[in-house]
Coordinates of C-alpha atoms in Angstrom, one line a residue:
M27 CA 98.4 12.8 69.1
S28 CA 97.3 9.3 70.2
S29 CA 94.6 8.9 72.7
S30 CA 95.8 9.1 76.3
N31 CA 93.9 5.9 77.2
D32 CA 96.0 3.8 74.8
Q33 CA 98.4 1.5 76.5
V34 CA 102.0 2.1 75.3
S35 CA 104.1 -1.0 74.7
I36 CA 107.7 -0.5 73.6
P37 CA 109.3 -3.6 72.0
M38 CA 112.8 -4.5 73.2
S39 CA 115.4 -4.4 70.4
Q40 CA 119.1 -4.1 70.3
R41 CA 119.2 -0.7 68.6
N42 CA 116.6 2.0 68.2
I43 CA 115.7 4.0 65.1
N44 CA 118.3 6.6 65.7
G45 CA 121.2 4.1 66.2
L46 CA 121.4 4.5 69.9
P47 CA 122.7 1.3 71.5
K48 CA 120.3 -0.7 73.7
K49 CA 121.1 -2.2 77.1
T50 CA 122.0 -5.8 77.0
S51 CA 122.1 -8.3 79.8
K52 CA 125.8 -7.8 80.2
D53 CA 125.3 -4.1 80.8
V54 CA 122.6 -4.8 83.4
K55 CA 125.0 -7.0 85.4
V56 CA 127.4 -4.1 85.7
F57 CA 124.8 -2.1 87.8
T58 CA 123.6 -4.9 90.1
E59 CA 125.6 -3.5 93.1
G60 CA 125.2 -0.2 94.8
A61 CA 122.4 1.9 96.3
V62 CA 118.9 2.0 94.7
L63 CA 117.1 5.2 95.4
S64 CA 113.3 5.2 94.9
F65 CA 110.9 8.2 95.3
H66 CA 107.2 7.8 95.8
N67 CA 104.5 10.4 95.1
I68 CA 106.8 13.4 95.6
C69 CA 104.9 16.7 95.8
Y70 CA 106.4 20.0 96.6
R71 CA 104.6 23.3 97.1
V72 CA 105.9 26.7 98.0
K73 CA 104.1 29.8 99.1
V74 CA 104.7 32.9 96.9
K75 CA 103.9 36.3 98.2
S76 CA 102.9 39.1 95.8
G77 CA 101.6 42.6 96.1
F78 CA 102.3 45.5 98.5
L79 CA 102.1 45.5 102.3
L80 CA 98.4 46.1 102.6
G81 CA 97.2 44.1 99.6
R82 CA 99.8 41.3 99.9
K83 CA 98.5 37.9 98.8
T84 CA 100.0 34.5 99.4
V85 CA 99.6 31.9 96.6
E86 CA 100.7 28.3 96.7
K87 CA 102.7 27.2 93.7
N88 CA 103.1 23.6 92.7
I89 CA 106.8 22.8 92.0
L90 CA 106.5 19.0 91.8
T91 CA 103.3 17.0 91.4
N92 CA 103.2 13.2 92.0
V93 CA 106.7 12.4 90.8
N94 CA 107.7 8.7 91.1
G95 CA 110.8 6.9 89.9
I96 CA 113.7 4.6 90.6
M97 CA 117.4 5.6 90.4
R98 CA 119.8 2.6 90.1
P99 CA 123.6 2.5 89.9
G100 CA 124.6 4.2 86.7
L101 CA 124.1 7.6 85.1
N102 CA 120.6 8.9 86.0
A103 CA 119.9 12.2 84.1
I104 CA 117.1 14.6 84.9
L105 CA 116.2 16.6 81.9
G106 CA 113.7 19.3 81.2
P107 CA 113.1 23.0 80.3
T108 CA 114.0 25.9 82.5
G109 CA 111.7 26.1 85.5
G110 CA 110.5 22.5 85.0
G111 CA 111.6 21.4 88.5
K112 CA 114.9 19.6 87.8
S113 CA 116.9 21.2 90.6
S114 CA 114.0 21.0 93.0
L115 CA 113.7 17.2 92.4
L116 CA 117.4 16.8 92.8
D117 CA 117.4 18.7 96.1
V118 CA 114.4 16.7 97.4
L119 CA 116.2 13.4 96.6
A120 CA 119.4 14.7 98.3
A121 CA 117.4 15.7 101.4
R122 CA 118.4 19.4 100.9
K123 CA 115.0 20.9 100.5
D124 CA 112.9 22.5 103.3
P125 CA 110.4 19.8 104.5
H126 CA 107.6 22.4 104.7
G127 CA 105.4 21.9 101.7
L128 CA 107.0 18.6 100.8
S129 CA 105.2 15.2 100.8
G130 CA 106.1 11.8 99.6
D131 CA 108.8 9.2 100.5
V132 CA 112.4 8.7 99.4
L133 CA 113.9 5.3 100.1
I134 CA 117.4 3.8 99.9
N135 CA 117.3 0.1 99.0
G136 CA 113.7 0.0 100.2
A137 CA 114.6 1.5 103.6
V138 CA 114.1 5.0 105.0
R139 CA 116.9 7.4 104.3
P140 CA 119.2 7.8 107.3
A141 CA 119.1 11.0 109.3
N142 CA 122.6 11.9 108.1
F143 CA 122.0 11.0 104.5
K144 CA 123.0 14.5 103.3
C145 CA 126.3 14.1 105.0
N146 CA 127.0 10.6 103.7
S147 CA 126.1 11.3 100.1
G148 CA 127.9 13.6 97.8
Y149 CA 126.4 16.7 96.3
V150 CA 128.2 18.9 93.7
V151 CA 126.6 22.3 93.3
Q152 CA 126.2 24.1 90.0
D153 CA 128.6 26.8 91.0
D154 CA 131.9 25.3 92.0
V155 CA 132.4 26.3 95.6
V156 CA 136.1 25.6 96.3
M157 CA 138.7 27.9 98.0
G158 CA 140.5 29.4 95.0
T159 CA 143.5 30.5 96.9
L160 CA 144.3 26.9 97.9
T161 CA 145.8 24.2 95.6
V162 CA 143.8 21.2 94.4
R163 CA 145.5 19.0 96.9
E164 CA 144.9 21.4 99.8
N165 CA 141.2 21.5 99.1
L166 CA 141.0 17.7 99.1
Q167 CA 143.0 17.6 102.3
F168 CA 140.5 20.0 104.0
S169 CA 137.6 17.8 102.9
A170 CA 139.4 14.7 104.1
A171 CA 140.3 16.2 107.5
L172 CA 136.7 17.2 108.3
R173 CA 134.7 14.4 106.7
L174 CA 136.8 11.4 107.4
P175 CA 136.9 9.9 111.0
T176 CA 139.8 10.9 113.2
T177 CA 140.5 7.1 113.6
M178 CA 142.1 7.2 110.2
T179 CA 145.7 8.1 110.1
N180 CA 147.1 10.9 108.0
H181 CA 148.9 8.3 105.8
E182 CA 145.6 6.6 105.0
K183 CA 143.9 9.9 104.3
N184 CA 146.8 11.0 101.9
E185 CA 146.5 7.6 100.2
R186 CA 142.8 8.2 99.5
I187 CA 143.5 11.8 98.3
N188 CA 146.2 10.5 95.9
K189 CA 143.9 7.9 94.6
I190 CA 141.1 10.4 93.9
I191 CA 143.6 12.7 92.2
Q192 CA 144.7 9.9 90.0
E193 CA 141.2 8.8 89.1
L194 CA 140.1 12.3 88.3
G195 CA 143.2 13.0 86.2
L196 CA 144.4 15.9 88.3
E197 CA 148.1 14.8 88.7
K198 CA 149.5 17.7 86.7
V199 CA 147.6 20.4 88.6
A200 CA 147.5 18.8 92.0
D201 CA 149.8 21.4 93.5
S202 CA 148.4 24.3 91.5
K203 CA 146.0 26.9 92.9
V204 CA 142.4 26.6 91.9
G205 CA 142.3 30.3 91.0
T206 CA 140.3 33.4 91.9
Q207 CA 139.4 36.7 90.3
F208 CA 143.0 37.9 90.8
I209 CA 144.9 34.6 90.5
R210 CA 145.1 32.5 87.4
G211 CA 144.3 28.9 88.3
V212 CA 143.3 25.6 86.8
S213 CA 140.8 25.3 83.8
G214 CA 137.1 25.0 84.2
G215 CA 137.0 21.3 83.7
E216 CA 139.8 20.8 86.3
R217 CA 137.9 23.0 88.7
K218 CA 134.7 20.9 88.3
R219 CA 136.7 17.7 88.8
T220 CA 138.1 19.2 92.0
S221 CA 134.6 19.9 93.3
I222 CA 133.7 16.3 92.4
G223 CA 136.8 15.0 94.2
M224 CA 135.9 16.8 97.4
E225 CA 132.6 14.9 97.4
L226 CA 134.3 11.6 96.6
I227 CA 136.5 11.8 99.7
T228 CA 133.8 9.9 101.7
D229 CA 133.4 7.3 98.9
P230 CA 129.6 7.9 98.8
S231 CA 127.3 5.3 97.2
V232 CA 125.0 8.1 95.9
L233 CA 126.4 11.2 94.1
F234 CA 124.2 14.2 93.2
L235 CA 125.3 16.8 90.7
D236 CA 123.4 20.0 89.8
E237 CA 124.0 20.7 86.1
P238 CA 127.7 19.6 86.0
T239 CA 128.2 20.9 82.5
T240 CA 127.3 24.5 83.2
G241 CA 130.0 27.0 82.1
L242 CA 132.0 24.3 80.3
D243 CA 132.6 24.0 76.6
S244 CA 131.3 21.0 74.8
S245 CA 134.6 19.1 74.8
T246 CA 135.2 19.7 78.5
A247 CA 131.6 18.8 79.4
N248 CA 132.0 15.5 77.4
A249 CA 135.2 14.7 79.4
V250 CA 133.4 15.4 82.7
L251 CA 130.5 13.0 81.8
L252 CA 132.9 10.4 80.6
L253 CA 134.5 10.6 84.1
L254 CA 131.1 10.2 85.7
K255 CA 130.4 7.2 83.5
R256 CA 133.6 5.5 84.6
M257 CA 132.7 6.1 88.2
S258 CA 129.1 4.8 87.7
K259 CA 130.5 1.5 86.4
Q260 CA 132.1 0.9 89.8
G261 CA 128.6 0.6 91.3
R262 CA 127.9 4.2 92.2
T263 CA 124.5 5.7 91.8
I264 CA 125.0 9.1 90.1
I265 CA 122.0 11.4 89.8
F266 CA 122.3 14.8 88.0
S267 CA 120.3 17.5 86.3
I268 CA 121.4 18.7 82.9
H269 CA 120.4 21.2 80.4
Q270 CA 120.7 20.5 76.6
P271 CA 123.4 17.9 76.5
R272 CA 125.1 17.1 73.2
Y273 CA 124.5 13.7 71.5
S274 CA 127.7 12.1 72.6
I275 CA 126.7 13.0 76.2
F276 CA 123.2 11.7 75.8
K277 CA 124.5 8.3 74.7
L278 CA 126.1 7.9 78.1
F279 CA 122.8 8.1 80.0
D280 CA 121.4 4.9 81.6
S281 CA 118.2 6.4 82.9
L282 CA 116.3 9.5 81.7
T283 CA 113.8 11.5 83.7
L284 CA 111.9 14.2 81.7
L285 CA 110.2 16.9 83.8
A286 CA 108.0 19.8 82.7
S287 CA 106.0 22.1 85.0
G288 CA 106.8 19.7 87.8
R289 CA 105.1 16.8 86.1
L290 CA 106.7 13.6 84.8
M291 CA 106.8 13.3 81.1
F292 CA 109.0 10.2 80.9
H293 CA 111.0 8.0 83.3
G294 CA 112.9 4.9 82.1
P295 CA 115.9 3.7 80.1
A296 CA 117.4 6.6 78.2
Q297 CA 117.8 4.7 75.0
E298 CA 114.1 3.8 74.8
A299 CA 112.9 7.3 75.1
L300 CA 112.8 7.9 71.3
E301 CA 110.6 4.9 70.7
Y302 CA 108.3 6.0 73.5
F303 CA 107.8 9.4 71.9
A304 CA 107.4 7.8 68.5
S305 CA 104.6 5.7 69.9
A306 CA 103.1 8.9 71.2
G307 CA 103.1 10.3 67.6
Y308 CA 106.3 12.4 67.8
Q309 CA 108.9 11.2 65.4
C310 CA 112.5 12.5 65.8
E311 CA 113.9 14.0 62.6
P312 CA 117.1 12.3 61.2
Y313 CA 120.3 13.7 62.6
N314 CA 118.5 15.6 65.3
N315 CA 119.9 15.5 68.9
P316 CA 117.5 13.4 71.0
A317 CA 117.8 15.7 74.0
D318 CA 116.9 18.8 71.9
F319 CA 114.1 16.8 70.4
F320 CA 112.6 16.0 73.8
L321 CA 112.8 19.6 74.9
D322 CA 111.2 20.8 71.6
V323 CA 108.3 18.3 72.1
I324 CA 107.7 19.4 75.6
N325 CA 107.9 23.1 74.7
G326 CA 105.6 22.5 71.7
D327 CA 107.7 24.2 69.1
S328 CA 109.3 21.4 67.2
S329 CA 108.5 20.4 63.6
A330 CA 107.4 17.0 64.9
V331 CA 104.8 18.7 67.1
R332 CA 103.6 20.8 64.2
L333 CA 103.4 17.8 61.9
N334 CA 101.5 15.9 64.6
R335 CA 99.0 18.7 64.9
E336 CA 98.5 19.0 61.2
D337 CA 97.9 15.2 61.0
Q338 CA 95.2 15.5 63.6
D339 CA 93.5 18.8 62.8
G340 CA 94.3 18.9 59.0
K341 CA 96.1 22.2 59.5
A342 CA 98.1 23.9 62.2
N343 CA 96.2 25.9 64.8
E344 CA 98.0 29.2 64.6
T345 CA 95.5 31.1 66.6
E346 CA 96.0 29.2 69.8
E347 CA 97.9 31.0 72.5
P348 CA 101.3 29.4 73.1
S349 CA 101.0 29.2 76.9
Q350 CA 97.6 27.4 76.8
G351 CA 98.8 25.1 74.0
D352 CA 101.9 24.2 75.9
M353 CA 100.1 23.5 79.1
S354 CA 97.6 21.3 77.4
L355 CA 100.4 19.5 75.6
I356 CA 102.2 19.0 78.9
E357 CA 99.0 17.6 80.5
K358 CA 98.5 15.3 77.5
L359 CA 102.1 14.0 77.7
A360 CA 101.8 13.5 81.5
E361 CA 98.6 11.6 81.1
F362 CA 100.0 9.6 78.2
Y363 CA 103.0 8.5 80.4
G364 CA 100.7 7.7 83.3
N365 CA 98.9 5.1 81.0
S366 CA 102.1 3.7 79.5
T367 CA 103.8 0.3 80.3
F368 CA 106.8 2.2 81.6
C369 CA 104.7 3.8 84.4
R370 CA 102.9 0.6 85.2
E371 CA 106.0 -1.5 85.5
M372 CA 107.7 1.2 87.5
K373 CA 104.9 1.3 90.0
V374 CA 105.1 -2.4 90.5
E375 CA 108.8 -2.1 91.2
L376 CA 108.1 0.8 93.6
D377 CA 105.6 -1.3 95.6
Q378 CA 108.1 -4.1 95.8
L379 CA 110.9 -1.7 97.0
A380 CA 108.6 0.0 99.5
G381 CA 107.3 -3.2 101.1
G382 CA 104.8 -1.2 103.1
Q383 CA 107.5 0.9 104.7
K384 CA 106.8 4.6 104.7
S385 CA 109.1 7.2 106.1
K386 CA 108.0 9.4 108.9
K387 CA 107.6 13.1 108.1
G388 CA 110.9 14.9 108.5
A389 CA 112.9 11.7 109.2
A390 CA 115.6 12.6 106.7
F391 CA 115.8 16.2 108.0
K392 CA 117.1 15.7 111.5
E393 CA 120.1 17.5 112.8
I394 CA 123.4 17.2 110.9
T395 CA 125.9 14.7 112.3
Y396 CA 129.6 15.6 112.5
T397 CA 132.5 13.3 112.1
T398 CA 135.1 15.4 114.0
S399 CA 135.2 17.4 117.2
F400 CA 134.7 21.2 117.6
F401 CA 138.4 21.9 118.2
H402 CA 139.5 19.8 115.3
Q403 CA 137.1 21.7 113.0
L404 CA 138.3 25.0 114.6
K405 CA 141.9 24.1 113.8
W406 CA 141.3 23.3 110.1
I407 CA 139.0 26.3 109.5
S408 CA 141.6 28.6 111.1
K409 CA 144.3 27.0 109.0
R410 CA 142.4 27.4 105.8
S411 CA 141.4 31.0 106.5
F412 CA 145.0 32.0 107.3
K413 CA 146.2 30.4 104.1
N414 CA 143.5 32.2 102.2
L415 CA 144.6 35.5 103.8
L416 CA 148.2 34.9 102.8
G417 CA 147.3 33.5 99.3
N418 CA 145.2 36.6 98.5
P419 CA 147.3 39.5 99.7
Q420 CA 145.7 42.1 97.3
A421 CA 142.8 43.0 99.6
S422 CA 144.8 43.0 102.9
I423 CA 147.7 45.0 101.5
A424 CA 145.3 47.5 99.9
Q425 CA 143.5 47.9 103.2
I426 CA 146.7 48.5 105.1
I427 CA 147.9 51.1 102.5
V428 CA 144.6 53.0 102.6
T429 CA 144.8 53.0 106.5
I430 CA 148.4 54.4 106.4
I431 CA 147.4 57.1 103.9
L432 CA 144.3 58.1 105.9
G433 CA 146.4 58.3 109.1
L434 CA 149.0 60.5 107.4
V435 CA 146.3 62.8 106.0
I436 CA 144.6 63.3 109.4
G437 CA 148.0 63.7 111.0
A438 CA 149.0 66.4 108.5
I439 CA 145.7 68.3 109.1
F440 CA 145.9 68.3 112.9
F441 CA 149.7 68.5 113.1
D442 CA 151.4 70.3 116.0
L443 CA 148.5 70.7 118.4
K444 CA 148.7 73.5 121.0
L445 CA 147.9 73.4 124.7
D446 CA 145.2 76.0 124.4
S447 CA 141.4 76.1 123.9
T448 CA 141.8 75.6 120.1
G449 CA 144.1 72.6 120.7
I450 CA 141.4 71.1 123.0
Q451 CA 138.8 71.4 120.2
N452 CA 141.2 70.0 117.7
R453 CA 141.9 67.1 120.0
A454 CA 138.1 66.4 120.2
G455 CA 138.0 66.4 116.4
V456 CA 140.9 63.9 116.2
L457 CA 139.2 61.6 118.7
F458 CA 136.0 61.8 116.5
F459 CA 138.0 60.8 113.4
L460 CA 139.5 57.9 115.4
T461 CA 136.2 56.6 116.6
T462 CA 134.5 57.0 113.2
N463 CA 137.3 55.2 111.4
Q464 CA 137.1 52.2 113.8
C465 CA 133.4 52.0 113.5
F466 CA 133.1 52.2 109.7
T467 CA 136.1 49.9 109.0
S468 CA 134.4 47.2 111.2
V469 CA 131.3 47.3 108.9
S470 CA 133.3 45.7 106.1
V471 CA 133.4 42.5 108.3
V472 CA 129.9 41.6 106.8
E473 CA 131.5 41.4 103.3
L474 CA 133.7 38.5 104.5
F475 CA 130.6 36.3 105.3
V476 CA 128.7 37.5 102.1
V477 CA 131.6 36.5 99.8
E478 CA 131.9 33.0 101.3
K479 CA 128.1 32.5 101.8
K480 CA 127.7 29.8 99.1
L481 CA 130.8 28.0 100.3
F482 CA 129.7 28.0 103.9
I483 CA 126.1 26.8 103.1
H484 CA 127.3 23.9 101.1
E485 CA 130.0 22.8 103.5
Y486 CA 127.7 23.2 106.6
I487 CA 124.9 21.2 105.0
S488 CA 127.4 18.5 103.9
G489 CA 128.5 18.2 107.5
Y490 CA 132.0 19.6 107.3
Y491 CA 131.8 21.7 110.4
R492 CA 129.5 23.4 113.0
V493 CA 128.4 27.1 112.7
S494 CA 130.3 27.9 115.9
S495 CA 133.5 26.3 114.6
Y496 CA 133.3 28.4 111.4
F497 CA 132.6 31.6 113.3
F498 CA 135.4 31.3 115.8
G499 CA 137.8 30.0 113.1
K500 CA 137.2 33.1 110.9
L501 CA 137.4 35.3 114.0
L502 CA 140.8 34.0 115.0
S503 CA 142.5 33.8 111.6
D504 CA 140.9 36.5 109.5
L505 CA 138.8 39.1 111.4
L506 CA 141.2 39.8 114.3
P507 CA 144.4 40.2 112.1
M508 CA 142.7 42.3 109.5
R509 CA 141.0 44.5 112.1
M510 CA 143.8 44.8 114.6
I511 CA 146.8 45.5 112.3
P512 CA 145.2 48.4 110.4
S513 CA 143.8 49.8 113.7
I514 CA 147.2 49.7 115.4
L515 CA 148.9 51.3 112.5
F516 CA 146.3 54.1 112.2
T517 CA 146.4 54.8 116.0
C518 CA 150.2 54.8 116.1
I519 CA 150.5 57.3 113.2
I520 CA 148.0 59.6 114.8
Y521 CA 149.5 59.4 118.2
F522 CA 153.1 60.1 117.3
M523 CA 152.3 62.8 114.7
L524 CA 149.9 64.7 116.9
D525 CA 151.2 63.8 120.4
I526 CA 147.6 63.9 121.6
F527 CA 148.3 63.2 125.3
R528 CA 151.5 65.3 125.6
A529 CA 152.2 66.4 129.2
V530 CA 149.0 65.1 130.5
G531 CA 150.1 65.2 134.1
K532 CA 151.5 68.8 133.9
S533 CA 148.7 70.3 131.9
Q534 CA 145.7 68.4 133.1
N535 CA 144.1 71.3 135.0
H536 CA 144.8 73.7 132.1
C537 CA 143.1 71.3 129.6
V538 CA 140.1 70.8 131.8
L539 CA 139.6 74.5 132.5
A540 CA 140.1 75.4 128.9
L541 CA 137.5 72.8 127.9
V542 CA 135.0 74.3 130.4
A543 CA 135.8 77.7 129.0
S544 CA 135.1 76.5 125.5
V545 CA 131.6 75.4 126.6
L546 CA 130.9 78.7 128.4
Q547 CA 131.8 80.8 125.3
H548 CA 129.4 83.6 126.1
S549 CA 130.4 83.9 129.8
P550 CA 132.3 87.1 130.9
I551 CA 134.2 85.0 133.4
W552 CA 138.0 84.7 133.1
L553 CA 139.2 81.1 133.8
Y554 CA 142.9 80.4 134.4
D555 CA 143.9 83.5 132.4
V556 CA 141.9 82.2 129.3
P557 CA 139.3 84.8 128.3
A558 CA 136.1 83.1 127.1
K559 CA 135.5 85.8 124.4
N560 CA 138.7 84.6 122.7
I561 CA 137.5 81.0 122.5

């Protein structure tokens, strides 16, 4: 490999050695408008605890180390091996990482990120978190109702929804349910586009996506990236992490950021990355996918790396441990990039963008701002929860059927209770079953919040609603109906089958005395003609 002190100079040409098209002046003009996101000396550390209670140790682990870069309007891809820090960098840029252990500055057009940046920007998570029992249009309406200001009329909101549906190509499935485990819904690509559409409701200038091609076949993934490419040409800055894209997807990238072990391997125009690695001594084989080639080089297991080692050492060093070899290779690549013209030119641009302005610690992590009021949020959360309850009747119907069967079984066991000491004991048993049933059926409430955990976290961070609005909305439209109806059915069945409180007024004294006699089983006293020895 070339010396790390050499200065790397990449000549500008119209087309690189693998036939990838270069950016021209016309292409640059397309991306002159929009938000420019810059990040300066980003470092992120987490504390990892290991061992047992007494011998537990806390170790600091570096996730990101001195990461710098500029993301302009266009497609900005973050590529790297698993565990390289792609998602962590994406969350840091989107202001969705815990500020503890985080240092550095993230600026928008040279200014500090606003406090509600996470609410104004769009963020599409890796796992599509949309309500599957609702249609595509209903999901978009929910996002529009809570994220757009109330000053907008319903007609204006519906116009924006229709426009997004048309831009995303969702006209045919606009009124189809997204789909759940029990309901057949739209395809994976249409589900991903629905998630993107929910974030486009606010027309954000910056859109973040965490591995948008996960779970999609190659053709669908290509269609999703083509959609993002069209949106980026409208002046929108799109930043996303991706894992092993195909060649047709890689050609769409405008900017490429390569990360490995939290360190920057390359940051610059995507179509110049091959020449950069060629200048470092790593030649891409013909007909090889550039994205796969970059990952192979970073992981140290490509033929280009082996050939490079043979050229330097005369033969491959097969006795070297892979982990040590990979780490040394990553350090060499990181140092080589630090001495390259790409890095020097980027730092000059970063200094110009910063202009001496540094963000205060935690400035972008203030409280979330909400567009709508508490009662407006409560209304729409209750409405969606009730639709979800009606749209997924399997669970609710099954719970009601189980409650009815359990009530009939208990009623058959304790049927025809007598007004004697045995009847008193049986009534105590019935009351025990009633209490136990009500207590244990209420435990299943926790499952409701666990199932919707990812959906709630994403929507809460994005500023859809308050925690209190979500809680009371679920309480009114989901918890109360699903707890009250089964309880009423169970209690009515038990009451009318057993007639628990029959003739309470007439037999009150008899019941009390019989209960006392049952306690005093070994007493020789006769109470109200009920011998204790017979109890």
